Structures are given as C-alpha cells and as structure tokens.
Amino acid sequence: MEKRLGVCNLCEAICGLELTIEDNQVTGVRGNPTDPLSRGHICPKGTAIGDIYADPDRLKHPVMRVGEGAEAEWKEISWEAAFELTANRLAEVINEHGDDALAIYLGNPNVHALGALTHGVTMANSFRTRNKFSATSVDQLPHQLMSWLLYGHQLLLPIPDLDRTDYILMFGANPMVSNGSLMTAPDFPNRIRALKARGGSMVVVDPRRTETAKVSTEHVFVRPGTDAWVLLALLNTVLASGNATPPAYVDNLDAVRYAVAAFTAEHAEAMSGVSAATIGRLAEEFMAAPSAVAYGRMGVSTQEFGTVCQWAIQMLNLVTGNLDRVGGAMLTNPAINVVDMGLLGPGHLGRRSSRVRGLKEFGGELPVSVLCEEIETPGVGQIRALITSAGNPVLSTPNGAALDRALPGLDFMVAIDFYINETTRHASVILPPASALERDHYDLVFHQLAVRNTARFTPAIFTIGRDQRQDWEIYKAIALRTQSRLARKAPLRRSLELRARLQFSPTFLIANLLRLGRSGVTMSKLRAHPEGVDLGPLRAGQFPQRLRTKNKRVDAAPALVFDDLDRLQRQQPPAAGELLLIGRRGKQDNNSWGHNLHRLTKGRERHQLFVNPGDLASRGLSDGAVVTVTSRVGSVQVEALATDDIMPGVVSLPHGYGHGRAGTQMANASQVRGVSINDLTDPERLDVSGNAAFSGVPVTVS
Ligand SMILES: Nc1nc2c(c(=O)[nH]1)N[C@H]1C(S)=C(S)[C@@H](COP(=O)(O)OP(=O)(O)OC[C@H]3O[C@@H](n4cnc5c(=O)[nH]c(N)nc54)[C@H](O)[C@@H]3O)O[C@H]1N2
Ligand SMILES: Nc1nc2c(c(=O)[nH]1)N[C@H]1C(S)=C(S)[C@@H](COP(=O)(O)OP(=O)(O)OC[C@H]3O[C@@H](n4cnc5c(=O)[nH]c(N)nc54)[C@H](O)[C@@H]3O)O[C@H]1N2
Ligand code: SF4
Ligand SMILES: [Mo]
C-alpha cells in the first residue's frame, strides 16, 4: 500500500487529492488537507477518479469503425495504422475541398488536460480552417468577449475575492454543486460558512432555489433570460445615487449613465419578476458594504443577453470602486501568467464569419451553434471532415439531435477520446489518450482563475504501457503527419515553427515557462512540494498597469453592448401560460460523461423535469407523470418532478443525459434514464457574442 498526492481534473476547483494505491489500483481517495488551495476538499466526482482509471469501458488502443449505427463494430488497430489513416484521410479532404472542409471541436476536458493546452491547441492552429469550435461558445464566451472589450485581453478576468468579501451578489451560478466556475474556489461550502461567520452576505439571483440559494443569506427568483433588466436597473440606481466611485482610468461613464437611465427598477420588475423594492434595496446594500462583488456565471452567460449581463456585472464592480480592490473582483498573479506571458492572444472579433449564417468568429473560433448547418449545407467550404477532442457535442450543443443525424454524412471523422459515446460513435477512428492519473499535471488555466494564488505540479500516478499514448503525442502525430501530406505547402518557417512547438513534452515546457515567469516558483520547488505552493491572497492595485487596452484605459461604453441594449428594449415578456426551460447540474454529474460509473449514478435518479406544482396542476398533470416537452426544434418524453424550488413558469432539465444510443460502448450508461436537454435547445437562440442561449427556451409541457 502506498500513499500518493494527486489532483482531480474533473472541474475548475482543481482539488488536491491523497490517493491510496494497491496493486496498481486506486483503493482510496480523499482530499489532501495540506493543499493550500483546496484544503482537504473533495466531492463525489473526485472520489470517482480511480474508477475512470479502472473503467473497463475506457479505450486504451485506437479503434476503427467497421459498419454503421447498431451494426457498427470496432476493430483495434495499431497506433501507426491509426495515425496514417487519420493523416491520409484528413489531407485528402483538405487537398480536394480546401482548408475549410475540415472542422475541429475542442470539448471541455481540454482545459483540464495539460497536453491538450500545450499541444492540442497547436494542432488545431496548424489547420487553417475557419471552422474551429469549442465548448467556449456554449459556456463562457460572453465573459471572454467582455474582458477583451473592457480590459484588452480575453483572459483578463477579474475573480471574486471570495475569502475577504463582505457581500457577494451572485447571478446564475450554483457553486455549491459546480464548485465554482471562472472562480476556482474549492471548498466553497466552508468558504461561504466563513463569509457568513464574519458577518458577510451572499445574495443569489436564480430561477431555481438551488443548493447555493439554500445556504445564501437571501435568494431572489428571476425569470430566465431577463437578468439584464435587473442588472441595468441596479447599475442605474447606483449611478443615479451620486455615490459612484469609479477609478480614474475609466472613460465614457456619462454615456453609460445616459444609456441605463431608461432601465428603471419598475421596468425590471415587469420583465423579471424581481420587485422594484428588492432592486433598490440590493443596490443600497451593495454600495453600503465595506467591500462587495457582483458575480455571474452560466445562467447569465448562456442566455440571450449574456454579453449585456457580463458587461453590467463588470460595471457594477467598477463604478462602486470594487474592481481591483480587496474583497471585490480582483486579478490573479499565477506563477505562469497566461495573459502577461502572451501564451494566449488577446482576442479578436469578426475577422471571419461563418459561411451559412454569417456569424462572427471570436478569438479564431466560430459559435458551435453553426456546426450542424455547416456540415449539412452544400457548397464551397462545406464541412466534410471533423476532429473532435474531448468533446461530446451531440449531447452538449444546441439541437444535438440534428448534429447526431448530420455526423454520418461526413467523409471522415476522428475523435481523440477514450469513450465510445453519443458523438464518438460516429468517428471512423478513435484515438484514446492516457487518462488523468497517467499523466503529469500543472494547471495552466485554473491557477489563473483562482480565488488565491497557488502553484502545484503533480507527476503521473501510474505509468502507461508501451502500447498507450499521451494526448500530446497524439496531437503531434496528427498535426505533423497531416501537414506533410498537404498539397499546399506551408512556408518552411511555419513548418519548422510547428515542429519546434510540438517537439517537447508538456512537463518540459512547464519547467521552462516557470523559469520565464520569474515568480520564484521553479519546477524543482514544485517537485519538492507536491501538495502545492502558496503564493498568497489576490493582490489589489494592479490596474491600470495590467490593462491590455492600447491607451491603458477602460472604455465603459463598447458599441457592441450599446447596440444590444436596443435589442433588449424589444424583449417581450413571456406569454401567459408559457414555460421557460433552464438547465441544471448535479453534484454527481460531470457534463456529458461519467454516467457509466456506478459511483456517480447510484442513489436517487436525477434526470427528471423539475416543474412547479402549480404549473403541473394547471395542466392536469401529476408528480411523476411522463410528460412530453416540446420546443421549436424538438420534443422529448421524461418524468416530471414537482418542486417548489423552481419558479412558477420555469421548468428544468439537467444536461449531459440521453445515453444508450446504438453503437455506444459505455455499458452501465445505457441503463441511466433521462433525455438530452439539447434535443430541445435551439441553435437559432444566441447571445450577441454567438454564445448559445440555453436559458429560457420556450417549451410546452403536456
Ligand atoms: N443545455 C445545456 N448544454 C450545455 C451546458 C448547459 O449547462 N446546458 N453546459 C455547457 C458547458 S458549460 C460545457 S463546458 C459543455 C461540455 O460539453 P463538451 O465540451 O462536449 O464536454 P464533455 O461533455 O465534458 O465531454 C467530454 C468528453 O471528453 C472525453 N474526455 C474526458 N477526459 C478526457 C481527456 O483527458 N482527454 C480526452 N481526449 N478526452 C477526454 C470524455 O470521454 C467525453 O467524451 O456542455 C455545454 N452544454
Ligand atoms: N457537479 C458538477 N460540477 C460542474 C459541472 C458539472 O457538470 N457537474 N460542470 C462544470 C462546468 S463545465 C461549468 S461551466 C461550471 C458551471 O458552473 P455554474 O455556473 O456555477 O453552474 P450551473 O449549475 O450551470 O449554474 C447555473 C445557474 O444558473 C441558473 N439559471 C439558469 N437560467 C438562468 C437565468 O436566466 N438567470 C439566472 N439568474 N440564473 C439562471 C440555474 O438555475 C443554475 O443554478 O460547472 C462546472 N462544475
Ligand atoms: S470539486 Fe470535486 S470534481 Fe471538482 S476538482 Fe474537487 S474533487 Fe474534483
Ligand atoms: Mo463549462
């Protein structure tokens, strides 16, 4: 028996783990109390990390599909054969139909895998297609767009100073379950206990009385998709009070004051259901608190006015003097600073657009809501080949059912994934990388977004067999082998650069970046402290120096937002009797995967449609009935669960369900009931950023 320190990569909380290893298996998992960030925290998903490693469903060798659908058979092939086949077929498609004929989807776990960040992104960029997609446009695109617009870099994201704030006003986030997002905050329950113990408040604005709402000091119901009205009314109230204390580096606040003057608390009440009195009081409390921070996540990002919401949240923090100060929204100083070191570009908007609908790219990516139409619409630039890496867009993107039907029409699809799931079942070849416990980890993304500055390097727990490959080796092989087969040769300088970028292991690159970062943290220090190194609380007073805008100032009035205020003005209140669909996450759910693991599916079922009892009764339905839910794009049948925790007029389904389709190979997931919410969500419903608007989809229930 051996104890080893590990790390959980299943969500943004990046908890440190203490693993018990016996006979090359994980026999125990607990939170590591000596980790300076996670302090011993663990959740049900973390305890399942060993189950993923031991999972008999998990692929370890490449497989090739023979036959289609239910008749499909998967044949193991050698890595050499798999790489050759992949490179040949990708190059064939590109040579015949042009660069745009290839599409790439990078799913969520890429940000949780070091090799995907160091090598996967380079692979994606080695292809000159405009058809690059990722989970960003079903998630945090409005946040990145707003940071780019206001602060000059898409990842210059201010993070709530959770451990020191006196007042957090939270819109559309459920960190008691999600463990924090764009706010790496492991051990959220204890952090909130501490906030309340020091006399602080947490106000939660959400159409559902969530697990987080239940531990808050106040919960406010809001009608889905109408938060912008509430946020603008709050901003209006603060600006009209004469008590605004914006920093000196902000321009155009008069334009902001003028623009939001029309958004009164009374209008907001009519649209959102939040009373004008409540809005007025929350504005007073926010201004009066010694420190305060507004924070909004999925619920106010994946909705029709996600960008306006994110703007208003930044503005609230800014005009109350809470940006870049202790207890407010603060910048981080990680040992490897992805922004300051230029590892990720600042962002750009509209350099290219999608072929069919003309939607703009952001940062080199198109909204994934156009993926299906770009596959199905004939013409020059039609997508004919697809690479997916760590993604399951059939379950995760709007109208996934349509994508499910479109994927068999591709000439070639390759998936870098270790499961045969709803999406990868359509691939011709699946290339499975080693899993989390089999690779080194340093978190390039989430130290950057954490409520405390820390650094940690975790060496692989298990070594892989000779016949397995690390993810970075797979990306390298695909990129280099395909490039060498392209008819249109890249300039020599570019090919050499690509080779150089892909040459070294992620761990080698991290050691170098640490040296360049000059934070004093070195690889040898991290190896000597596998529990992590504490770099202290977030530091105030970093703006305007760290602004990446050209004039080192913040333009508070971006045209993109102001134009969208007109669209907001035209938003209609919901029709009488209309139901609005929202999503939800469960503690034991992990986006679209993990439902084949007993530890994550045992206990009460969680797939039901939550409905307010009044809405059930008025339709003559009873608790537990199988109901038909219908939206513009589709229809599903699922059991209803009556609960007062959901606002009248709102229904909720979790995402990531809908397993058991022909040809998938995840033995136990086939028994998990539930439907995919994304068979109902609509690729036509978008935020101005192009982000999917999952929240507030009009549905009927019968
Ligand atoms: N309606 C609705 N839809 C949503 C959401 C919602 O709230 N509501 N949430 C959205 C959000 S926020 C996100 S992030 C997306 C997530 O959706 P996706 O981007 O599709 O990501 P996952 O569902 O996490 O799929 C993960 C896939 O990666 C594989 N995988 C896991 N680990 C690794 C690894 O280390 N390497 C490789 N190569 N593969 C791996 C798994 O086998 C699985 O197939 O879903 C979005 N979809
Ligand atoms: N257990 C678990 N943890 C996870 C994940 C998981 O699948 N399972 N996924 C991870 C990922 S990829 C992400 S991006 C994060 C997301 O992290 P969070 O954003 O904290 O998690 P969600 O549960 O999506 O929270 C969104 C909340 O918005 C509410 N909401 C929906 N519509 C609206 C609206 O119009 N207005 C307002 N105000 N609220 C609304 C929902 O009721 C919900 O409570 O979680 C991460 N952590
Ligand atoms: S909160 Fe849970 S899933 Fe997230 S990193 Fe920690 S143990 Fe893993
Ligand atoms: Mo996400």
PDB file of C-alpha atoms in Angstrom, residues 177-334:
ATOM      1  CA  VAL A 177     -22.752  21.989  -6.852  1.00  0.00           C
ATOM      2  CA  SER A 178     -20.406  23.241  -9.577  1.00  0.00           C
ATOM      3  CA  ASN A 179     -17.622  24.057  -7.102  1.00  0.00           C
ATOM      4  CA  GLY A 180     -17.125  27.419  -8.760  1.00  0.00           C
ATOM      5  CA  SER A 181     -16.555  28.487 -12.340  1.00  0.00           C
ATOM      6  CA  LEU A 182     -14.381  31.352 -13.555  1.00  0.00           C
ATOM      7  CA  MET A 183     -13.836  31.418  -9.844  1.00  0.00           C
ATOM      8  CA  THR A 184     -11.765  28.406  -8.864  1.00  0.00           C
ATOM      9  CA  ALA A 185     -12.987  28.022  -5.296  1.00  0.00           C
ATOM     10  CA  PRO A 186     -12.553  24.515  -3.946  1.00  0.00           C
ATOM     11  CA  ASP A 187     -14.228  24.030  -0.603  1.00  0.00           C
ATOM     12  CA  PHE A 188     -16.921  26.557  -1.456  1.00  0.00           C
ATOM     13  CA  PRO A 189     -19.140  25.361   1.445  1.00  0.00           C
ATOM     14  CA  ASN A 190     -16.532  26.294   4.058  1.00  0.00           C
ATOM     15  CA  ARG A 191     -15.610  29.497   2.281  1.00  0.00           C
ATOM     16  CA  ILE A 192     -19.263  30.568   2.461  1.00  0.00           C
ATOM     17  CA  ARG A 193     -19.513  29.473   6.088  1.00  0.00           C
ATOM     18  CA  ALA A 194     -16.543  31.745   6.785  1.00  0.00           C
ATOM     19  CA  LEU A 195     -18.159  34.617   4.870  1.00  0.00           C
ATOM     20  CA  LYS A 196     -21.302  34.345   6.962  1.00  0.00           C
ATOM     21  CA  ALA A 197     -19.296  33.959  10.181  1.00  0.00           C
ATOM     22  CA  ARG A 198     -17.593  37.301   9.508  1.00  0.00           C
ATOM     23  CA  GLY A 199     -20.998  38.934   9.041  1.00  0.00           C
ATOM     24  CA  GLY A 200     -20.964  38.898   5.253  1.00  0.00           C
ATOM     25  CA  SER A 201     -23.837  38.272   2.855  1.00  0.00           C
ATOM     26  CA  MET A 202     -24.390  36.170  -0.229  1.00  0.00           C
ATOM     27  CA  VAL A 203     -27.427  37.075  -2.309  1.00  0.00           C
ATOM     28  CA  VAL A 204     -28.344  34.562  -5.011  1.00  0.00           C
ATOM     29  CA  VAL A 205     -30.472  35.527  -8.019  1.00  0.00           C
ATOM     30  CA  ASP A 206     -31.704  32.378  -9.762  1.00  0.00           C
ATOM     31  CA  PRO A 207     -34.963  30.957 -11.203  1.00  0.00           C
ATOM     32  CA  ARG A 208     -34.378  27.920  -9.015  1.00  0.00           C
ATOM     33  CA  ARG A 209     -33.875  27.768  -5.250  1.00  0.00           C
ATOM     34  CA  THR A 210     -30.590  25.956  -5.748  1.00  0.00           C
ATOM     35  CA  GLU A 211     -28.244  24.248  -3.320  1.00  0.00           C
ATOM     36  CA  THR A 212     -26.347  27.567  -3.242  1.00  0.00           C
ATOM     37  CA  ALA A 213     -29.529  29.585  -2.719  1.00  0.00           C
ATOM     38  CA  LYS A 214     -30.264  27.366   0.273  1.00  0.00           C
ATOM     39  CA  VAL A 215     -27.054  28.380   2.050  1.00  0.00           C
ATOM     40  CA  SER A 216     -27.272  32.036   0.980  1.00  0.00           C
ATOM     41  CA  THR A 217     -28.412  34.922   3.146  1.00  0.00           C
ATOM     42  CA  GLU A 218     -31.047  35.801   0.543  1.00  0.00           C
ATOM     43  CA  HIS A 219     -32.448  34.165  -2.563  1.00  0.00           C
ATOM     44  CA  VAL A 220     -34.313  36.091  -5.255  1.00  0.00           C
ATOM     45  CA  PHE A 221     -36.281  34.398  -8.039  1.00  0.00           C
ATOM     46  CA  VAL A 222     -35.720  35.839 -11.502  1.00  0.00           C
ATOM     47  CA  ARG A 223     -37.461  34.951 -14.749  1.00  0.00           C
ATOM     48  CA  PRO A 224     -34.929  33.230 -17.067  1.00  0.00           C
ATOM     49  CA  GLY A 225     -33.246  35.454 -19.611  1.00  0.00           C
ATOM     50  CA  THR A 226     -34.307  38.745 -18.011  1.00  0.00           C
ATOM     51  CA  ASP A 227     -31.358  39.381 -15.671  1.00  0.00           C
ATOM     52  CA  ALA A 228     -30.081  42.160 -17.906  1.00  0.00           C
ATOM     53  CA  TRP A 229     -33.057  44.280 -16.838  1.00  0.00           C
ATOM     54  CA  VAL A 230     -32.275  43.717 -13.170  1.00  0.00           C
ATOM     55  CA  LEU A 231     -28.559  44.341 -13.579  1.00  0.00           C
ATOM     56  CA  LEU A 232     -29.089  47.521 -15.605  1.00  0.00           C
ATOM     57  CA  ALA A 233     -31.590  48.779 -13.037  1.00  0.00           C
ATOM     58  CA  LEU A 234     -29.037  48.138 -10.289  1.00  0.00           C
ATOM     59  CA  LEU A 235     -26.406  49.999 -12.290  1.00  0.00           C
ATOM     60  CA  ASN A 236     -28.855  52.810 -12.993  1.00  0.00           C
ATOM     61  CA  THR A 237     -29.687  53.119  -9.290  1.00  0.00           C
ATOM     62  CA  VAL A 238     -26.020  53.256  -8.296  1.00  0.00           C
ATOM     63  CA  LEU A 239     -25.148  55.828 -10.962  1.00  0.00           C
ATOM     64  CA  ALA A 240     -28.201  57.954 -10.174  1.00  0.00           C
ATOM     65  CA  SER A 241     -27.401  57.928  -6.444  1.00  0.00           C
ATOM     66  CA  GLY A 242     -24.385  60.150  -6.963  1.00  0.00           C
ATOM     67  CA  ASN A 243     -22.352  57.722  -4.865  1.00  0.00           C
ATOM     68  CA  ALA A 244     -20.448  56.098  -7.706  1.00  0.00           C
ATOM     69  CA  THR A 245     -16.702  55.936  -7.107  1.00  0.00           C
ATOM     70  CA  PRO A 246     -15.221  54.772 -10.404  1.00  0.00           C
ATOM     71  CA  PRO A 247     -11.446  54.598 -10.811  1.00  0.00           C
ATOM     72  CA  ALA A 248      -9.667  57.323 -12.793  1.00  0.00           C
ATOM     73  CA  TYR A 249      -8.765  55.039 -15.714  1.00  0.00           C
ATOM     74  CA  VAL A 250     -12.364  54.705 -16.954  1.00  0.00           C
ATOM     75  CA  ASP A 251     -13.800  56.675 -19.882  1.00  0.00           C
ATOM     76  CA  ASN A 252     -17.325  57.280 -21.141  1.00  0.00           C
ATOM     77  CA  LEU A 253     -19.213  56.790 -17.895  1.00  0.00           C
ATOM     78  CA  ASP A 254     -21.549  59.622 -18.870  1.00  0.00           C
ATOM     79  CA  ALA A 255     -22.639  57.596 -21.871  1.00  0.00           C
ATOM     80  CA  VAL A 256     -23.278  54.664 -19.556  1.00  0.00           C
ATOM     81  CA  ARG A 257     -25.325  56.791 -17.165  1.00  0.00           C
ATOM     82  CA  TYR A 258     -27.358  58.090 -20.077  1.00  0.00           C
ATOM     83  CA  ALA A 259     -27.875  54.646 -21.643  1.00  0.00           C
ATOM     84  CA  VAL A 260     -29.040  52.896 -18.480  1.00  0.00           C
ATOM     85  CA  ALA A 261     -31.330  55.727 -17.362  1.00  0.00           C
ATOM     86  CA  ALA A 262     -34.197  54.091 -19.272  1.00  0.00           C
ATOM     87  CA  PHE A 263     -33.749  50.820 -17.386  1.00  0.00           C
ATOM     88  CA  THR A 264     -35.691  51.549 -14.248  1.00  0.00           C
ATOM     89  CA  ALA A 265     -36.412  49.190 -11.373  1.00  0.00           C
ATOM     90  CA  GLU A 266     -40.092  49.307 -12.355  1.00  0.00           C
ATOM     91  CA  HIS A 267     -39.360  48.089 -15.892  1.00  0.00           C
ATOM     92  CA  ALA A 268     -37.113  45.428 -14.456  1.00  0.00           C
ATOM     93  CA  GLU A 269     -39.879  44.241 -12.151  1.00  0.00           C
ATOM     94  CA  ALA A 270     -42.310  43.843 -15.036  1.00  0.00           C
ATOM     95  CA  MET A 271     -39.833  41.836 -17.110  1.00  0.00           C
ATOM     96  CA  SER A 272     -38.043  39.776 -14.479  1.00  0.00           C
ATOM     97  CA  GLY A 273     -40.430  39.308 -11.593  1.00  0.00           C
ATOM     98  CA  VAL A 274     -37.867  40.840  -9.201  1.00  0.00           C
ATOM     99  CA  SER A 275     -39.631  43.590  -7.296  1.00  0.00           C
ATOM    100  CA  ALA A 276     -38.501  47.190  -7.718  1.00  0.00           C
ATOM    101  CA  ALA A 277     -38.177  47.444  -3.943  1.00  0.00           C
ATOM    102  CA  THR A 278     -35.805  44.482  -3.883  1.00  0.00           C
ATOM    103  CA  ILE A 279     -33.690  46.006  -6.652  1.00  0.00           C
ATOM    104  CA  GLY A 280     -33.486  49.307  -4.793  1.00  0.00           C
ATOM    105  CA  ARG A 281     -32.518  47.601  -1.554  1.00  0.00           C
ATOM    106  CA  LEU A 282     -29.874  45.383  -3.200  1.00  0.00           C
ATOM    107  CA  ALA A 283     -28.319  48.476  -4.803  1.00  0.00           C
ATOM    108  CA  GLU A 284     -28.198  50.182  -1.392  1.00  0.00           C
ATOM    109  CA  GLU A 285     -26.675  47.135   0.263  1.00  0.00           C
ATOM    110  CA  PHE A 286     -24.094  46.749  -2.482  1.00  0.00           C
ATOM    111  CA  MET A 287     -22.995  50.396  -2.129  1.00  0.00           C
ATOM    112  CA  ALA A 288     -23.016  50.316   1.663  1.00  0.00           C
ATOM    113  CA  ALA A 289     -20.978  47.127   2.087  1.00  0.00           C
ATOM    114  CA  PRO A 290     -17.320  47.744   3.027  1.00  0.00           C
ATOM    115  CA  SER A 291     -16.474  45.542   0.048  1.00  0.00           C
ATOM    116  CA  ALA A 292     -18.777  43.888  -2.450  1.00  0.00           C
ATOM    117  CA  VAL A 293     -18.590  41.882  -5.638  1.00  0.00           C
ATOM    118  CA  ALA A 294     -21.109  41.053  -8.328  1.00  0.00           C
ATOM    119  CA  TYR A 295     -20.537  37.692  -9.995  1.00  0.00           C
ATOM    120  CA  GLY A 296     -22.474  35.888 -12.696  1.00  0.00           C
ATOM    121  CA  ARG A 297     -21.919  32.553 -14.355  1.00  0.00           C
ATOM    122  CA  MET A 298     -23.670  30.060 -16.661  1.00  0.00           C
ATOM    123  CA  GLY A 299     -27.206  31.325 -16.022  1.00  0.00           C
ATOM    124  CA  VAL A 300     -26.257  34.839 -17.126  1.00  0.00           C
ATOM    125  CA  SER A 301     -23.811  33.757 -19.814  1.00  0.00           C
ATOM    126  CA  THR A 302     -25.750  31.138 -21.795  1.00  0.00           C
ATOM    127  CA  GLN A 303     -28.781  33.321 -22.351  1.00  0.00           C
ATOM    128  CA  GLU A 304     -29.962  35.765 -24.994  1.00  0.00           C
ATOM    129  CA  PHE A 305     -28.399  38.762 -23.237  1.00  0.00           C
ATOM    130  CA  GLY A 306     -25.311  37.116 -21.816  1.00  0.00           C
ATOM    131  CA  THR A 307     -22.960  39.830 -23.032  1.00  0.00           C
ATOM    132  CA  VAL A 308     -25.080  42.672 -21.653  1.00  0.00           C
ATOM    133  CA  CYS A 309     -25.256  40.799 -18.328  1.00  0.00           C
ATOM    134  CA  GLN A 310     -21.494  40.321 -18.159  1.00  0.00           C
ATOM    135  CA  TRP A 311     -20.951  43.976 -19.049  1.00  0.00           C
ATOM    136  CA  ALA A 312     -23.359  45.175 -16.364  1.00  0.00           C
ATOM    137  CA  ILE A 313     -21.667  42.937 -13.784  1.00  0.00           C
ATOM    138  CA  GLN A 314     -18.249  44.423 -14.621  1.00  0.00           C
ATOM    139  CA  MET A 315     -19.761  47.916 -14.490  1.00  0.00           C
ATOM    140  CA  LEU A 316     -21.343  47.350 -11.071  1.00  0.00           C
ATOM    141  CA  ASN A 317     -17.994  46.315  -9.644  1.00  0.00           C
ATOM    142  CA  LEU A 318     -16.235  49.150 -11.412  1.00  0.00           C
ATOM    143  CA  VAL A 319     -18.486  52.086 -10.553  1.00  0.00           C
ATOM    144  CA  THR A 320     -18.709  51.075  -6.906  1.00  0.00           C
ATOM    145  CA  GLY A 321     -14.920  51.007  -6.655  1.00  0.00           C
ATOM    146  CA  ASN A 322     -14.900  47.254  -6.119  1.00  0.00           C
ATOM    147  CA  LEU A 323     -12.802  46.329  -9.131  1.00  0.00           C
ATOM    148  CA  ASP A 324      -9.204  45.511  -8.307  1.00  0.00           C
ATOM    149  CA  ARG A 325      -9.624  46.015  -4.576  1.00  0.00           C
ATOM    150  CA  VAL A 326      -9.605  43.640  -1.605  1.00  0.00           C
ATOM    151  CA  GLY A 327     -12.988  41.975  -1.201  1.00  0.00           C
ATOM    152  CA  GLY A 328     -14.063  42.929  -4.718  1.00  0.00           C
ATOM    153  CA  ALA A 329     -13.301  41.489  -8.156  1.00  0.00           C
ATOM    154  CA  MET A 330      -9.547  41.012  -8.432  1.00  0.00           C
ATOM    155  CA  LEU A 331      -6.794  39.937 -10.788  1.00  0.00           C
ATOM    156  CA  THR A 332      -4.683  36.885 -10.114  1.00  0.00           C
ATOM    157  CA  ASN A 333      -0.889  36.511 -10.213  1.00  0.00           C
ATOM    158  CA  PRO A 334      -0.247  32.874 -11.067  1.00  0.00           C
TER     159      PRO A 334
END
